[in-house]
Short mmCIF file of C-alpha atoms and ligand atoms in Angstrom, two decimals:
data_model
loop_
_atom_site.label_atom_id
_atom_site.label_comp_id
_atom_site.label_asym_id
_atom_site.label_seq_id
_atom_site.Cartn_x
_atom_site.Cartn_y
_atom_site.Cartn_z
CA MET Y 377 104.86 115.00 118.09
CA THR Y 378 101.36 114.10 119.33
CA ASN Y 379 99.88 117.05 117.40
CA LEU Y 380 101.74 116.06 114.27
CA ARG Y 381 100.55 112.48 114.60
CA THR Y 382 96.94 113.61 115.24
CA ALA Y 383 97.07 115.93 112.22
CA ARG Y 384 98.40 113.11 110.09
CA VAL Y 385 95.66 110.73 111.16
CA THR Y 386 92.98 113.40 110.65
CA GLN Y 387 94.20 113.92 107.08
CA ASP Y 388 94.52 110.19 106.49
CA ARG Y 389 92.94 109.69 103.08
CA THR Y 390 93.64 105.98 103.26
CA LEU Y 391 91.05 105.33 105.98
CA ASP Y 392 88.54 104.04 103.42
CA LEU Y 393 91.03 101.69 101.76
CA PRO Y 394 91.04 97.92 102.31
CA ARG Y 395 93.36 96.60 105.01
CA ALA Y 396 95.98 93.87 104.98
CA LYS Y 397 96.74 92.02 108.22
CA LEU Y 398 100.29 91.17 109.26
CA VAL Y 399 100.34 87.45 109.92
CA GLU Y 400 104.07 86.79 109.93
CA ARG Y 401 107.21 88.84 110.47
CA VAL Y 402 110.81 87.64 110.30
CA ASP Y 403 113.67 90.06 111.01
CA TYR Y 404 116.89 89.11 109.20
CA THR Y 405 119.05 92.05 110.27
CA ASP Y 406 118.35 95.25 112.23
CA ASP Y 407 117.12 96.85 109.00
CA LEU Y 408 115.75 94.01 106.87
CA MET Y 409 112.54 92.11 107.46
CA VAL Y 410 110.15 89.91 105.52
CA ILE Y 411 106.47 90.32 106.30
CA LYS Y 412 103.49 88.31 105.16
CA LEU Y 413 100.17 90.09 104.80
CA GLU Y 414 96.66 88.78 104.45
CA PRO Y 415 94.41 91.19 102.52
CA GLN Y 416 91.09 91.56 104.33
CA ASP Y 417 87.88 91.28 102.25
CA LEU Y 418 89.92 91.81 99.10
CA ASP Y 419 90.87 89.57 96.20
CA PHE Y 420 94.30 90.94 95.44
CA ASN Y 421 95.24 89.64 91.99
CA PHE Y 422 98.58 90.59 90.48
CA ASN Y 423 101.15 89.50 87.95
CA PRO Y 424 104.59 88.32 89.14
CA GLY Y 425 106.93 91.32 89.24
CA GLN Y 426 104.25 93.87 90.13
CA TYR Y 427 104.06 95.92 93.32
CA CYS Y 428 101.41 96.86 95.85
CA THR Y 429 100.84 100.15 97.65
CA LEU Y 430 100.85 99.84 101.42
CA GLY Y 431 100.25 102.50 104.04
CA LEU Y 432 100.15 103.41 107.71
CA GLU Y 433 98.72 106.62 109.14
CA GLY Y 434 98.07 107.93 105.63
CA ILE Y 435 101.67 107.46 104.43
CA GLU Y 436 101.79 105.15 101.43
CA ARG Y 437 104.69 103.56 99.58
CA ALA Y 438 105.24 100.99 96.82
CA TYR Y 439 106.44 97.48 97.69
CA SER Y 440 107.36 94.80 95.17
CA ILE Y 441 105.66 91.50 95.87
CA VAL Y 442 107.96 88.55 96.60
CA SER Y 443 105.22 85.94 96.65
CA ALA Y 444 103.76 84.47 93.49
CA PRO Y 445 100.05 84.95 92.67
CA HIS Y 446 99.16 81.36 93.63
CA GLU Y 447 100.35 81.89 97.23
CA PRO Y 448 97.70 82.86 99.78
CA LEU Y 449 99.71 85.63 101.54
CA LEU Y 450 101.42 88.73 100.17
CA GLU Y 451 105.10 88.47 101.00
CA ILE Y 452 107.09 91.71 101.17
CA PHE Y 453 110.84 92.20 101.78
CA VAL Y 454 111.41 95.57 103.44
CA GLU Y 455 114.47 97.64 104.22
CA LEU Y 456 114.30 100.16 107.07
CA VAL Y 457 115.15 103.71 106.02
CA PRO Y 458 115.86 105.21 109.46
CA ASP Y 459 114.99 108.79 108.42
CA GLY Y 460 112.07 107.67 106.26
CA GLN Y 461 108.41 108.27 107.00
CA LEU Y 462 106.80 104.86 106.55
CA THR Y 463 109.41 102.19 107.28
CA PRO Y 464 110.07 103.27 110.92
CA LEU Y 465 106.29 102.90 111.49
CA MET Y 466 106.36 99.48 109.79
CA TRP Y 467 109.14 98.42 112.16
CA GLN Y 468 106.75 98.92 115.10
CA MET Y 469 104.25 96.47 113.65
CA GLY Y 470 103.50 93.07 115.14
CA THR Y 471 101.27 90.21 114.07
CA GLY Y 472 97.60 91.19 113.99
CA ASP Y 473 98.33 94.83 113.05
CA THR Y 474 96.96 96.06 109.73
CA MET Y 475 98.11 98.35 106.93
CA SER Y 476 96.11 100.02 104.20
CA ILE Y 477 96.44 98.44 100.78
CA ARG Y 478 95.40 99.97 97.47
CA PRO Y 479 93.05 97.45 95.85
CA GLY Y 480 94.96 97.15 92.57
CA PRO Y 481 98.54 96.06 91.87
CA LYS Y 482 100.79 98.27 89.79
CA GLY Y 483 103.80 98.10 87.58
CA ILE Y 484 105.02 96.86 84.23
CA PHE Y 485 108.25 95.29 85.54
CA VAL Y 486 107.09 91.80 84.64
CA MET Y 487 108.58 88.89 82.73
CA ASP Y 488 108.86 89.43 78.98
CA PRO Y 489 107.76 86.10 77.45
CA THR Y 490 109.03 87.04 73.98
CA VAL Y 491 112.62 86.24 75.01
CA ASN Y 492 113.83 82.99 76.58
CA GLN Y 493 116.83 84.24 78.53
CA HIS Y 494 116.34 86.63 81.44
CA LEU Y 495 119.34 88.19 83.17
CA MET Y 496 118.11 89.73 86.42
CA LEU Y 497 120.16 92.19 88.49
CA GLY Y 498 118.86 92.94 91.99
CA THR Y 499 120.24 94.67 95.06
CA VAL Y 500 118.93 93.22 98.37
CA THR Y 501 115.16 94.02 98.39
CA GLY Y 502 115.40 94.53 94.62
CA THR Y 503 115.45 90.75 94.24
CA ALA Y 504 111.75 90.63 95.24
CA PRO Y 505 110.15 90.72 91.76
CA PHE Y 506 112.57 88.09 90.45
CA VAL Y 507 111.69 85.65 93.25
CA SER Y 508 108.00 86.11 92.41
CA ILE Y 509 108.61 85.52 88.69
CA VAL Y 510 110.68 82.38 89.30
CA ARG Y 511 108.26 80.93 91.88
CA ASP Y 512 105.37 81.47 89.46
CA HIS Y 513 107.24 79.95 86.53
CA LEU Y 514 108.21 76.82 88.45
CA HIS Y 515 104.78 76.45 90.09
CA TYR Y 516 103.16 76.11 86.67
CA ASN Y 517 106.00 73.96 85.37
CA ARG Y 518 106.49 76.24 82.38
CA SER Y 519 109.36 75.52 80.07
CA GLY Y 520 111.63 77.29 77.63
CA HIS Y 521 112.89 80.07 79.89
CA HIS Y 522 116.11 80.45 81.88
CA PHE Y 523 116.48 83.01 84.69
CA TYR Y 524 120.01 84.15 85.52
CA ILE Y 525 119.80 86.08 88.79
CA LEU Y 526 122.73 88.19 90.02
CA GLU Y 527 122.09 89.56 93.50
CA GLY Y 528 124.32 92.24 95.00
CA ALA Y 529 124.58 93.13 98.68
CA SER Y 530 127.08 94.82 100.96
CA TYR Y 531 126.93 92.04 103.54
CA VAL Y 532 126.30 88.31 103.38
CA ASP Y 533 123.39 88.43 105.86
CA GLU Y 534 121.47 90.76 103.52
CA PHE Y 535 120.79 88.16 100.83
CA VAL Y 536 117.77 86.59 102.61
CA TYR Y 537 116.49 84.68 99.52
CA ASP Y 538 119.87 83.10 98.72
CA THR Y 539 119.03 79.70 100.22
CA GLU Y 540 115.79 79.49 98.22
CA LEU Y 541 117.48 80.58 94.99
CA LEU Y 542 120.47 78.26 95.46
CA ASP Y 543 118.10 75.35 96.16
CA LEU Y 544 116.04 76.18 93.07
CA SER Y 545 119.15 76.44 90.92
CA ALA Y 546 120.32 73.02 92.18
CA ALA Y 547 116.89 71.45 91.55
CA HIS Y 548 116.30 73.19 88.20
CA PRO Y 549 119.72 73.99 86.69
CA ASP Y 550 118.17 74.54 83.26
CA VAL Y 551 115.77 77.15 84.63
CA VAL Y 552 117.55 79.04 87.44
CA THR Y 553 121.14 80.23 87.78
CA PHE Y 554 121.92 82.27 90.88
CA VAL Y 555 125.07 84.26 91.70
CA PRO Y 556 125.18 86.29 94.92
CA ALA Y 557 127.94 88.92 95.08
CA ILE Y 558 129.31 90.86 98.04
CA SER Y 559 130.54 94.41 97.48
CA ARG Y 560 132.55 94.73 100.73
CA PRO Y 561 134.55 91.51 100.96
CA ASN Y 562 137.14 92.92 103.35
CA GLU Y 563 134.73 93.75 106.17
CA ALA Y 564 134.61 91.48 109.24
CA ARG Y 565 130.88 90.79 108.73
CA ASN Y 566 131.80 89.06 105.44
CA ALA Y 567 134.81 87.13 106.78
CA ALA Y 568 133.33 83.73 105.94
CA TRP Y 569 132.33 84.72 102.38
CA GLU Y 570 133.92 82.64 99.62
CA GLY Y 571 131.66 83.58 96.70
CA GLU Y 572 131.68 86.33 94.05
CA THR Y 573 132.77 89.83 95.01
CA GLY Y 574 132.24 93.28 93.50
CA ARG Y 575 129.35 95.57 92.70
CA LEU Y 576 126.90 94.27 90.10
CA ASN Y 577 127.82 96.99 87.62
CA ALA Y 578 131.44 95.85 87.88
CA ILE Y 579 130.69 92.16 87.20
CA VAL Y 580 127.66 92.24 84.89
CA ALA Y 581 129.71 92.36 81.66
CA LYS Y 582 131.68 89.28 82.75
CA TYR Y 583 128.49 87.28 83.39
CA LEU Y 584 126.74 88.37 80.19
CA HIS Y 585 129.53 86.60 78.35
CA GLN Y 586 130.17 83.76 80.84
CA PHE Y 587 126.51 82.71 80.63
CA LYS Y 588 126.87 82.66 76.82
CA LEU Y 589 123.64 84.61 76.40
CA ASP Y 590 122.22 85.29 72.96
CA GLN Y 591 121.71 89.03 72.60
CA SER Y 592 118.63 88.69 70.38
CA ASP Y 593 116.95 86.33 72.88
CA THR Y 594 117.84 88.06 76.17
CA LEU Y 595 116.33 90.82 78.30
CA VAL Y 596 118.34 92.33 81.16
CA TYR Y 597 116.25 93.44 84.14
CA ALA Y 598 117.60 95.64 86.95
CA CYS Y 599 115.82 96.42 90.20
CA GLY Y 600 116.58 98.23 93.44
CA HIS Y 601 119.44 100.64 94.11
CA PRO Y 602 119.46 103.50 91.56
CA GLY Y 603 123.27 103.62 91.53
CA MET Y 604 123.51 99.96 90.54
CA ILE Y 605 120.86 100.50 87.86
CA GLU Y 606 122.55 103.56 86.41
CA GLY Y 607 126.00 101.93 86.37
CA SER Y 608 124.78 98.64 84.92
CA ARG Y 609 122.58 100.24 82.29
CA GLU Y 610 125.50 102.19 80.88
CA ILE Y 611 127.44 98.96 80.34
CA VAL Y 612 124.60 96.62 79.34
CA ALA Y 613 122.62 98.94 77.07
CA GLY Y 614 125.92 100.31 75.78
CA GLU Y 615 126.78 96.83 74.51
CA GLY Y 616 123.38 96.66 72.76
CA TRP Y 617 121.47 94.33 75.13
CA LYS Y 618 117.72 94.86 75.68
CA TRP Y 619 117.12 96.52 79.06
CA THR Y 620 114.33 97.16 81.57
CA GLU Y 621 114.52 98.63 85.09
CA GLU Y 622 112.66 99.43 88.30
CA ARG Y 623 114.23 101.99 90.63
CA PHE Y 624 113.19 101.84 94.28
CA TRP Y 625 114.19 105.43 94.98
CA LYS Y 626 115.83 108.50 93.39
CA GLU Y 627 119.39 109.46 94.26
C1 FAD C 1352 108.15 100.33 92.33
C2 FAD C 1352 108.79 100.35 93.71
C3 FAD C 1352 108.90 99.17 94.42
C4 FAD C 1352 109.50 99.18 95.69
N1 FAD C 1352 109.64 98.00 96.36
C5 FAD C 1352 110.26 97.99 97.57
C6 FAD C 1352 110.47 96.75 98.27
O1 FAD C 1352 110.10 95.67 97.81
N2 FAD C 1352 111.08 96.80 99.47
C7 FAD C 1352 111.52 98.00 100.02
O2 FAD C 1352 112.07 97.99 101.14
N3 FAD C 1352 111.34 99.18 99.37
C8 FAD C 1352 110.71 99.19 98.17
N4 FAD C 1352 110.52 100.38 97.53
C9 FAD C 1352 110.86 101.63 98.24
C10 FAD C 1352 109.65 102.05 99.09
O3 FAD C 1352 108.59 102.44 98.25
C11 FAD C 1352 109.95 103.23 100.03
O4 FAD C 1352 110.50 104.27 99.27
C12 FAD C 1352 110.92 102.85 101.14
O5 FAD C 1352 110.38 101.78 101.94
C13 FAD C 1352 111.22 104.05 102.05
O6 FAD C 1352 110.01 104.56 102.53
P1 FAD C 1352 110.01 105.58 103.76
O7 FAD C 1352 108.67 106.24 103.80
O8 FAD C 1352 110.48 104.90 105.01
O9 FAD C 1352 111.13 106.64 103.37
P2 FAD C 1352 110.85 108.11 102.72
O10 FAD C 1352 110.26 109.01 103.73
O11 FAD C 1352 110.11 107.93 101.46
O12 FAD C 1352 112.32 108.60 102.44
C14 FAD C 1352 113.12 107.86 101.58
C15 FAD C 1352 114.35 108.64 101.22
O13 FAD C 1352 115.47 107.90 101.71
C16 FAD C 1352 116.38 107.57 100.65
N5 FAD C 1352 116.59 106.11 100.69
C17 FAD C 1352 117.69 105.52 101.16
N6 FAD C 1352 117.60 104.19 101.10
C18 FAD C 1352 116.40 103.90 100.60
C19 FAD C 1352 115.71 102.68 100.31
N7 FAD C 1352 116.24 101.47 100.54
N8 FAD C 1352 114.49 102.76 99.80
C20 FAD C 1352 113.93 103.96 99.58
N9 FAD C 1352 114.53 105.14 99.84
C21 FAD C 1352 115.76 105.12 100.34
C22 FAD C 1352 115.81 108.10 99.38
O14 FAD C 1352 116.67 109.11 98.92
C23 FAD C 1352 114.44 108.70 99.71
O15 FAD C 1352 114.32 110.01 99.29
C24 FAD C 1352 109.95 100.40 96.25
C25 FAD C 1352 109.81 101.59 95.53
C26 FAD C 1352 109.25 101.56 94.28
C27 FAD C 1352 109.15 102.87 93.51
#
């Protein structure tokens, strides 16, 4: 193990990259945390919806940015993949530790301003780009757009951004509509749940019509779990709605 770790560090091609310092960490479940990073000696400019590339010991992965560009820290919502390479290392991090960060943001999964209605499907960490887009929109007091966010999770404690999104939808009902849905309503962990149930691909058709969206003025975004994306795309694109997606991993 030591030899493997030494070899990894020796081959670490990220040693010359800028660093980002962990200044805050909140664990929501055993495998979900939100971290806030402060890029060191780096102006990290991005568009809401884009992702950054973070690394430890030469292992780099993409992470969608939850924070909006006007916020001083980069906020990232991470799920632990127990057999993964990077996330178990991230779980050992504490405040003051640093990660490598590629200097430029990436991604084209950003808000399309040519339509006014945005139906956003996200599974757990897949909600990250939508939170950034909505925070940015409200910060600049922009008008004319409505964001309908459907978030799917197995368990109620995995939503994490539900309080923020419910508060925003109450304060700005013409801008934000938020529906969290639980896919395993019969499990004890969800006993207190009284909201929507079912996987997003099973309920998306219902909401497309319930929200009375105009097909020519709507884009449907899907982010996160590839199974949700595949299943939803079949239904949504099949009905002729405009579609864009960001898959966090391949199945
Ligand atoms: C554009 C983009 C944005 C992303 N944004 C985020 C984000 O905001 N938050 C976040 O937690 N992750 C995000 N990811 C996933 C992230 O890049 C890593 O793949 C993930 O953290 C696992 O890294 P790892 O090195 O621990 O696992 P790896 O060693 O890369 O192994 C991952 C393997 O586990 C499987 N797997 C099971 N569950 C997951 C899962 N939840 N994520 C990835 N792989 C899984 C996959 O089959 C994959 O082959 C994003 C990915 C992309 C492409």
